[in-house]
PDB file of C-alpha atoms in Angstrom:
ATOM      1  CA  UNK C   1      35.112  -5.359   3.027  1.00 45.00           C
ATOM      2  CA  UNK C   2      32.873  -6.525   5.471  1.00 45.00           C
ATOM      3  CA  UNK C   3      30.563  -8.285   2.958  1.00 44.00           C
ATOM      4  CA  UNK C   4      33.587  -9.874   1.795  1.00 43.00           C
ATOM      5  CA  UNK C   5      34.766 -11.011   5.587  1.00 43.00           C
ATOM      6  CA  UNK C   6      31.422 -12.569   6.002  1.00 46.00           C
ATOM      7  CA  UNK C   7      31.770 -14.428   3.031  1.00 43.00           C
ATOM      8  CA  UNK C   8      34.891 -15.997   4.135  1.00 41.00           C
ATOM      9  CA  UNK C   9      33.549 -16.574   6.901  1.00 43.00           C
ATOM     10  CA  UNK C  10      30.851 -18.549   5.784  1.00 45.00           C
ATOM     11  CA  UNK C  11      32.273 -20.805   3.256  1.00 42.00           C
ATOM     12  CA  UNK C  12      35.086 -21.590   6.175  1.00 44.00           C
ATOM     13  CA  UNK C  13      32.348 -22.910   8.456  1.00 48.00           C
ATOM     14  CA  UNK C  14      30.106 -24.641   5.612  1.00 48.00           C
ATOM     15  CA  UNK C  15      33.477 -26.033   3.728  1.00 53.00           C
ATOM     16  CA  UNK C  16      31.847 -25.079   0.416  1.00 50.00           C
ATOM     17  CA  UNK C  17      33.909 -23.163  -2.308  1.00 56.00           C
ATOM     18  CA  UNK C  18      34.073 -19.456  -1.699  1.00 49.00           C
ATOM     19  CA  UNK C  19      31.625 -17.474  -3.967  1.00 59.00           C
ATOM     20  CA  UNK C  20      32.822 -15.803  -7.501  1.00 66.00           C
ATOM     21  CA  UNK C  21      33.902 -12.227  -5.650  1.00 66.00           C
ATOM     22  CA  UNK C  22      34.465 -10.660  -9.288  1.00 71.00           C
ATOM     23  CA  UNK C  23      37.163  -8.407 -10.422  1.00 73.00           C
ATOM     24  CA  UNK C  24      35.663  -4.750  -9.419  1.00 77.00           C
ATOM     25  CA  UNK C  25      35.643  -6.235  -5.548  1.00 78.00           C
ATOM     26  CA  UNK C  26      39.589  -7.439  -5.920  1.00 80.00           C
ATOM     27  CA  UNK C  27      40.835  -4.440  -7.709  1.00 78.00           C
ATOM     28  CA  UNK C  28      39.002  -1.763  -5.308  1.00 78.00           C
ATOM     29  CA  UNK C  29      38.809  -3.562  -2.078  1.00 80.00           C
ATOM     30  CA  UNK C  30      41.440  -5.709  -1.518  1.00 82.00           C
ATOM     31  CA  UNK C  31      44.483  -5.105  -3.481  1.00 84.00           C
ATOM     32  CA  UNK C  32      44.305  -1.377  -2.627  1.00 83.00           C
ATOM     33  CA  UNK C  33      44.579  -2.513   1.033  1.00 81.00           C
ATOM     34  CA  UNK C  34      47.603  -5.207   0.316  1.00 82.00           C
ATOM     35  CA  UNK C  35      51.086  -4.588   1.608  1.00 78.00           C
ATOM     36  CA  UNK C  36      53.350  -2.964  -1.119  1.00 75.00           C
ATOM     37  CA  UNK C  37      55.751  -6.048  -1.043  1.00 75.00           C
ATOM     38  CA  UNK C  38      52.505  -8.478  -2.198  1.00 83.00           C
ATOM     39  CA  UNK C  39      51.125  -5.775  -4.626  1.00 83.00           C
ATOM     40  CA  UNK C  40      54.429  -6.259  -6.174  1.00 81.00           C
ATOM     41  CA  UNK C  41      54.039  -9.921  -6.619  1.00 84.00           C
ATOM     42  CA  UNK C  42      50.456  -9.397  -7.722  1.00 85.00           C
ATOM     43  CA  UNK C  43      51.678  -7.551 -10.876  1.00 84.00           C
ATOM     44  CA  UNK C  44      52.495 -11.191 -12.113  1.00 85.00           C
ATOM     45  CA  UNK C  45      48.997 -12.745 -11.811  1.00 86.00           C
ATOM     46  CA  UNK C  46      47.921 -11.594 -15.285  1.00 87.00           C
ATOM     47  CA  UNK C  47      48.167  -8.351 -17.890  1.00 86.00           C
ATOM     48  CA  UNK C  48      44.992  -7.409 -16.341  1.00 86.00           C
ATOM     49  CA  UNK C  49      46.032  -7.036 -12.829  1.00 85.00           C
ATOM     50  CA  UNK C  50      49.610  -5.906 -14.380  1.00 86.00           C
ATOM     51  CA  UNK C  51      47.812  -2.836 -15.765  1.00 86.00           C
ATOM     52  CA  UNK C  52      45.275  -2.174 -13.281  1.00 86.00           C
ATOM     53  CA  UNK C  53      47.808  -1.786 -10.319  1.00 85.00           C
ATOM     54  CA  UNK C  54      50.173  -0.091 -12.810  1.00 84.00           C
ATOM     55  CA  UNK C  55      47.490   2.886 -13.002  1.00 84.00           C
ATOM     56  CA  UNK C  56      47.629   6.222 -11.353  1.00 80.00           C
ATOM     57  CA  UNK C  57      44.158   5.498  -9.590  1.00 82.00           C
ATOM     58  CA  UNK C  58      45.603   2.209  -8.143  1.00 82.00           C
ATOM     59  CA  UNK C  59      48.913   3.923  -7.030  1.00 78.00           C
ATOM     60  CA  UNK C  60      45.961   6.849  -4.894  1.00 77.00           C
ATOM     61  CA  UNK C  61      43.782   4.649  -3.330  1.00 80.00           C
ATOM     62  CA  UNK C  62      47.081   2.574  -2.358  1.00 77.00           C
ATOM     63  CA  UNK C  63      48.529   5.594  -0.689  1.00 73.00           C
ATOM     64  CA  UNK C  64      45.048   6.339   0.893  1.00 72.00           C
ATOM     65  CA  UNK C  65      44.621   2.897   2.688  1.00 71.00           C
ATOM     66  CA  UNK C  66      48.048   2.993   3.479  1.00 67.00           C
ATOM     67  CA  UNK C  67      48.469   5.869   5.011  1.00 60.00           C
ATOM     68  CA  UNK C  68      45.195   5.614   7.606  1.00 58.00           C
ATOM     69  CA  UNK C  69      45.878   4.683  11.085  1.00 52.00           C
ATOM     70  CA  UNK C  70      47.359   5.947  14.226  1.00 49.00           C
ATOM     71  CA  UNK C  71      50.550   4.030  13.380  1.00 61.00           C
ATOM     72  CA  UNK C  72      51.769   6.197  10.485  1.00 70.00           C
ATOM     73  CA  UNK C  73      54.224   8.859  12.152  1.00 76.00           C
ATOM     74  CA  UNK C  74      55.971  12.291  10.815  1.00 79.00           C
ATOM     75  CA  UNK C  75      59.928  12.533  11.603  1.00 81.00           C
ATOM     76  CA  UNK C  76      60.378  16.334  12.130  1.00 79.00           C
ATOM     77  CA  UNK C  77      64.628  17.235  11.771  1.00 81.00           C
ATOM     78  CA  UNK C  78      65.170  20.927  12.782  1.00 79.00           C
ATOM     79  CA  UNK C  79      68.656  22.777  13.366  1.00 80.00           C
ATOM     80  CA  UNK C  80      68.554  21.259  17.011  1.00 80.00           C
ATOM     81  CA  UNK C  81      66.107  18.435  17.564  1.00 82.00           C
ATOM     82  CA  UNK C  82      63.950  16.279  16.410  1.00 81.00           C
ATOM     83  CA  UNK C  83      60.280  15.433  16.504  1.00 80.00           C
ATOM     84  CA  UNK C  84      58.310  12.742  15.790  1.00 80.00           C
ATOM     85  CA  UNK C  85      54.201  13.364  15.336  1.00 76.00           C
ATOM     86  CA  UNK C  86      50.738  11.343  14.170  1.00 72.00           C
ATOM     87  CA  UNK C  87      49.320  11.511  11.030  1.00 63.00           C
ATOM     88  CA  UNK C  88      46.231  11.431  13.174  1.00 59.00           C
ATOM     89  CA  UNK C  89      44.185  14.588  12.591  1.00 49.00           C
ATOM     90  CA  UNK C  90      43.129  14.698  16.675  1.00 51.00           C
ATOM     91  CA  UNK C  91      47.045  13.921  17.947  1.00 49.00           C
ATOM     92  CA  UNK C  92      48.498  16.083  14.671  1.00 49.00           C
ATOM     93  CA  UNK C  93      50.295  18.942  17.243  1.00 57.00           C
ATOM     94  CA  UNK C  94      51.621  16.044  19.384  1.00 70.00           C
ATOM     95  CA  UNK C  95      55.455  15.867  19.355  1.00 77.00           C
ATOM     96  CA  UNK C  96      57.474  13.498  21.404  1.00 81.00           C
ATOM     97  CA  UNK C  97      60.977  15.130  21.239  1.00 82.00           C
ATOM     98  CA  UNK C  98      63.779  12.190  20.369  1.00 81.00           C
ATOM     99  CA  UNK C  99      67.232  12.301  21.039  1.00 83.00           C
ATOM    100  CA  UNK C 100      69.834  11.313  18.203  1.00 84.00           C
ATOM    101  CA  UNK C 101      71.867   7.878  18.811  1.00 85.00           C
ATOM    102  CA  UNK C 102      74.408   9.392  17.189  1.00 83.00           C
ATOM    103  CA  UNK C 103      76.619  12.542  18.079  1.00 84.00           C
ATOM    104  CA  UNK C 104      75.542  15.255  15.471  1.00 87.00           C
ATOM    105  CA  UNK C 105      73.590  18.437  15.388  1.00 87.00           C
ATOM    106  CA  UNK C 106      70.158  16.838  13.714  1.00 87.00           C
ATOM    107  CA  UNK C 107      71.167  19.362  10.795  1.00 87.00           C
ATOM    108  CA  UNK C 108      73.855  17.154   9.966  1.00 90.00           C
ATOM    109  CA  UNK C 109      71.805  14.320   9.609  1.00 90.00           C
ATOM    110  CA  UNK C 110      70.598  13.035   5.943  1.00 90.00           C
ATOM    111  CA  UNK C 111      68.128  11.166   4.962  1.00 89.00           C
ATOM    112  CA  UNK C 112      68.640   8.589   2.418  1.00 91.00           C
ATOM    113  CA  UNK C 113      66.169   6.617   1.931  1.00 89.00           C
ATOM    114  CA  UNK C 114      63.077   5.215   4.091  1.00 87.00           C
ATOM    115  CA  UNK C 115      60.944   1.749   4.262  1.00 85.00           C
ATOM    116  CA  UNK C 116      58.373   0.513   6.673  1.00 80.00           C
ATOM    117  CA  UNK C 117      60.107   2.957   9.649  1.00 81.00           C
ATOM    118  CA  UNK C 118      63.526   2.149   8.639  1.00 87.00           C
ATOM    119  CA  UNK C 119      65.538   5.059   7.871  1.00 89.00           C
ATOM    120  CA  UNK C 120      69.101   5.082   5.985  1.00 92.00           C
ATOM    121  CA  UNK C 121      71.162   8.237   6.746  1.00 92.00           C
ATOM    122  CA  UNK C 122      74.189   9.616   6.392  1.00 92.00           C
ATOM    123  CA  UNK C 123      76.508  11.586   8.683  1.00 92.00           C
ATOM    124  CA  UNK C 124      77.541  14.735   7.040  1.00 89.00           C
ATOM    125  CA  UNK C 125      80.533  15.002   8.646  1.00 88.00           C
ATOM    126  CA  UNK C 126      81.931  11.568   8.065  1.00 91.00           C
ATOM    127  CA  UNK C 127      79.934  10.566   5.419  1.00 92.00           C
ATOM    128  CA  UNK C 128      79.257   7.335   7.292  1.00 93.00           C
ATOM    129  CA  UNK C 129      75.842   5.183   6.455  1.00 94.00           C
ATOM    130  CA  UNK C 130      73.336   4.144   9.356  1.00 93.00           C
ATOM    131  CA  UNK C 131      70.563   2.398   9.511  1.00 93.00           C
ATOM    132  CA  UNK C 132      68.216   4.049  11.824  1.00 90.00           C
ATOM    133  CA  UNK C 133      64.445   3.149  14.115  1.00 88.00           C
ATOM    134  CA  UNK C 134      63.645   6.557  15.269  1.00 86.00           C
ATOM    135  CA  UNK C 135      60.697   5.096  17.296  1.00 80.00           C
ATOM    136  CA  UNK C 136      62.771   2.249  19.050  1.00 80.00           C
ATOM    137  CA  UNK C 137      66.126   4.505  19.143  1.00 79.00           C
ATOM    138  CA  UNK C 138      67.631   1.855  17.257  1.00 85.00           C
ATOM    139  CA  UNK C 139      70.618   2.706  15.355  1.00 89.00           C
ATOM    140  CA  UNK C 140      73.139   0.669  13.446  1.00 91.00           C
ATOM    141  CA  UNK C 141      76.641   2.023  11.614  1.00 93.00           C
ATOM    142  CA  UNK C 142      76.700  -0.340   8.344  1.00 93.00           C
ATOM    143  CA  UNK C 143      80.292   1.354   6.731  1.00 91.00           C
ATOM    144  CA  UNK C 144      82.881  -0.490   7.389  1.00 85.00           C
ATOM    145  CA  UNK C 145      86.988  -0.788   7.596  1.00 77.00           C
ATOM    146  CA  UNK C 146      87.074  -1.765   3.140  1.00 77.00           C
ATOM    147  CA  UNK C 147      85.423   1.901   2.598  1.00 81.00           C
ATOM    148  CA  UNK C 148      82.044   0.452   2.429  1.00 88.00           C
ATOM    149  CA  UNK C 149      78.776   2.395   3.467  1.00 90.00           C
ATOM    150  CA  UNK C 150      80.235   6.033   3.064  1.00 92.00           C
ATOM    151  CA  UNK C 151      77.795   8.089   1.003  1.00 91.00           C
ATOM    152  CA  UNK C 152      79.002  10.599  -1.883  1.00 87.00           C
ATOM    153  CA  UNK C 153      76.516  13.385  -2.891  1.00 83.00           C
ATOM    154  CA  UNK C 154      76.145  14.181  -6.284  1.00 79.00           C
ATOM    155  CA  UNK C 155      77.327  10.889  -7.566  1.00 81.00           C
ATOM    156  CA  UNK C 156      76.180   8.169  -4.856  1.00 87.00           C
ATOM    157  CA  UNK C 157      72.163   6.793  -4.396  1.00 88.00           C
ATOM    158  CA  UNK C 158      70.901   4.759  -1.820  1.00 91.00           C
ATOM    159  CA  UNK C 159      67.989   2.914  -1.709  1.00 90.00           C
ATOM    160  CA  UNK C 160      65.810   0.239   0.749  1.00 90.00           C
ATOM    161  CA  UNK C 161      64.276  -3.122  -0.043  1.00 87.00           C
ATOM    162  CA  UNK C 162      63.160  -6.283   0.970  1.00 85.00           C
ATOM    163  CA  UNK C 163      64.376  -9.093  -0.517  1.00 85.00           C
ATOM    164  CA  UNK C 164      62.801 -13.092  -1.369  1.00 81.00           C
ATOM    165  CA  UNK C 165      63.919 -14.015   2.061  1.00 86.00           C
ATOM    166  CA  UNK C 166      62.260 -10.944   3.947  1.00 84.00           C
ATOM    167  CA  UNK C 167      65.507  -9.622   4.955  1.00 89.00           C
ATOM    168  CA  UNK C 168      65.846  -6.086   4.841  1.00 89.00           C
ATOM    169  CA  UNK C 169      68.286  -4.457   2.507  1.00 91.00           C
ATOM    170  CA  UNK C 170      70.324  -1.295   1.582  1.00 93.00           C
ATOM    171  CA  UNK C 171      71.303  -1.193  -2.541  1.00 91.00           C
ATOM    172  CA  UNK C 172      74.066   1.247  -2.371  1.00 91.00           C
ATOM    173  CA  UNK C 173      75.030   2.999  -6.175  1.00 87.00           C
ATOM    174  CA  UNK C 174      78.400   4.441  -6.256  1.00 84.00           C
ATOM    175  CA  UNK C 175      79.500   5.733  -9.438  1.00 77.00           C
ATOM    176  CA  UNK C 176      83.120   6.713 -10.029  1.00 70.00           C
ATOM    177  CA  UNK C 177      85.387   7.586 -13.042  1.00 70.00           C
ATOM    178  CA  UNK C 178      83.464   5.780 -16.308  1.00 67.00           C
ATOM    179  CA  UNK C 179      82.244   3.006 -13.439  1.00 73.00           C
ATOM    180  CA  UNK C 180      79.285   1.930 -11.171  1.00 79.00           C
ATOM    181  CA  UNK C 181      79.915  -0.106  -8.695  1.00 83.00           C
ATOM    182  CA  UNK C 182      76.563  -1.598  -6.682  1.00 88.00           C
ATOM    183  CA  UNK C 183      76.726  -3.144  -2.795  1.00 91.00           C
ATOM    184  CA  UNK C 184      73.984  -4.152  -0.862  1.00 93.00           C
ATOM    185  CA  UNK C 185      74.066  -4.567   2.843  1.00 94.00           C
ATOM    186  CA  UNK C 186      72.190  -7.671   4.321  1.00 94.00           C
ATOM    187  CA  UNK C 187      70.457  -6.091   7.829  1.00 91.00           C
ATOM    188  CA  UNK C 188      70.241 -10.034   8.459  1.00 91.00           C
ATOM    189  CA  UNK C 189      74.091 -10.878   8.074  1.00 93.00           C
ATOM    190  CA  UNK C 190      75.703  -7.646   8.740  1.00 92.00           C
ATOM    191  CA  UNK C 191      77.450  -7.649   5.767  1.00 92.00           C
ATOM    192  CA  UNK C 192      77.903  -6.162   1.939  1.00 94.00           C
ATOM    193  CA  UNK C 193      77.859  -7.583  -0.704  1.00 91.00           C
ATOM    194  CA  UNK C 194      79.371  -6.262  -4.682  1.00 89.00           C
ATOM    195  CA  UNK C 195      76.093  -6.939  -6.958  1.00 85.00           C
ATOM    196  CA  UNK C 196      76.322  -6.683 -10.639  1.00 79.00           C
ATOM    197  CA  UNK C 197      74.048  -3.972 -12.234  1.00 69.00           C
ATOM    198  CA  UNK C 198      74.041  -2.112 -15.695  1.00 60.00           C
ATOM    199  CA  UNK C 199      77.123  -2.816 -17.231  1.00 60.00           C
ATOM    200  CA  UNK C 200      76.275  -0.399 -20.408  1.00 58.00           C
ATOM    201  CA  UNK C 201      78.994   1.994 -20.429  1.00 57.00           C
ATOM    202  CA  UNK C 202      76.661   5.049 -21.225  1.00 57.00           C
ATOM    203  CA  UNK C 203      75.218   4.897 -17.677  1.00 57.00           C
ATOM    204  CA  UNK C 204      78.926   5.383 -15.954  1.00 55.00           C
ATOM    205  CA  UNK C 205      79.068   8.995 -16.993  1.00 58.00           C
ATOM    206  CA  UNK C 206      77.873  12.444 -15.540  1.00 58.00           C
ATOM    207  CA  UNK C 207      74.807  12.213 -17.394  1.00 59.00           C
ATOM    208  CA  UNK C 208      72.790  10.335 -15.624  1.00 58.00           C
ATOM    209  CA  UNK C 209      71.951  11.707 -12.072  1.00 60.00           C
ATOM    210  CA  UNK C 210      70.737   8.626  -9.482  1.00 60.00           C
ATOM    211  CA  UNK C 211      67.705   9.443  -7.452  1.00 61.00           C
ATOM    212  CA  UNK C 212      67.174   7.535  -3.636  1.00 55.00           C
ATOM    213  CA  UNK C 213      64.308   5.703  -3.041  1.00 52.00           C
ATOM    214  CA  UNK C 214      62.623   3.119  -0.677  1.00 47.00           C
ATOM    215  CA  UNK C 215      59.901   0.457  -0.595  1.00 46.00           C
ATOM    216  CA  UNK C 216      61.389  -1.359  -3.291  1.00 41.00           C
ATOM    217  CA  UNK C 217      59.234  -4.031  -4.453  1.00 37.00           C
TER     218      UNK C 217
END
């Protein structure tokens, strides 16, 4: 990385074209270190590139680079409080204790689904959808009055993303009786929104089971 730094560097100051860098240095030093959201749009450079970051190895030394640095924390929920801890090996058994913004045991918390420190959860007792910062104690309630944002187990799945305009997302699955219907919740506008999605009849029914998931790309 450093060799390739200083040739940036160089053709910046000399205002020459920047030297061939060759396809081992891209796929092992720099796209590992990308952002998920611009791996995503690298898959469309070529097939190459499509089936390199595609790979298992890829998908490791993503994880690897993104997971170094003191920034990365753990969000411990017990029966009674919460925890949040470093990833760092030296600050691993320090816990700064957090209190909920919302009134429930931290048992009756759920996580839904999680992107770049955001969390979605639900309220077991009500059901009711949050979007929550545990590191800012940032909380906001996105169900609403028209039954929106209340989570169903079993039949419901929940997921994060970040959309063409950067603005942070919830995709909300609800499947009923022989339907699915699909909101998503604009972090930027406050609002939902009824999306269409997979209109094939075969998906409505009890054999599919919906899995949660975050970091969309």
């Amino acid at each position: 990385m450093k060799k390739l730094k200083g040739c940036l560097y160089s053709a910046s100051e000399s205002n020459t074209k920047l030297p061939d860098l060759g396809p081992d240095l891209i796929m092992s030093e720099i796209l590992p270190r990308l952002p998920a959201k611009c791996v995503g749009r690298a898959k469309k450079v070529c097939k190459e590139w499509l089936s390199c970051i595609s790979s298992k190895e890829f998908v490791m030394m993503h994880c690897r680079h993104m997971c170094k640095g003191s920034r990365q924390k753990i969000l411990s929920i017990g029966q009674e409080s919460c925890f949040i801890s470093s990833t760092t090996v030296d600050l691993v058994d320090e816990k700064t204790m957090i209190t909920l913004p919302f009134h429930v045991r931290p048992s009756d918390v759920w996580i839904l689904s999680s992107l770049n420190g955001l969390l979605c959860v639900c309220l077991r007792n009500t059901f009711e959808m949050l979007i929550w910062n545990p590191l800012i104690r940032s909380c906001i309630n996105i169900s609403d009055s028209k039954s929106y944002g209340f989570f169903k187990i079993y039949s419901d799945a929940v997921g994060l993303y970040i959309d063409s305009s950067n603005d942070y997302r919830v995709l909300h699955i609800k499947r009923g009786r022989f339907t699915v219907d699909v909101m998503a919740y604009s972090r930027r506008t406050s609002h939902w929104k009824r999306i269409p999605f997979l209109q094939k009849r075969h998906y409505h029914t009890n054999g599919y089971v919906w899995s949660g998931g975050g970091d969309f790309l």
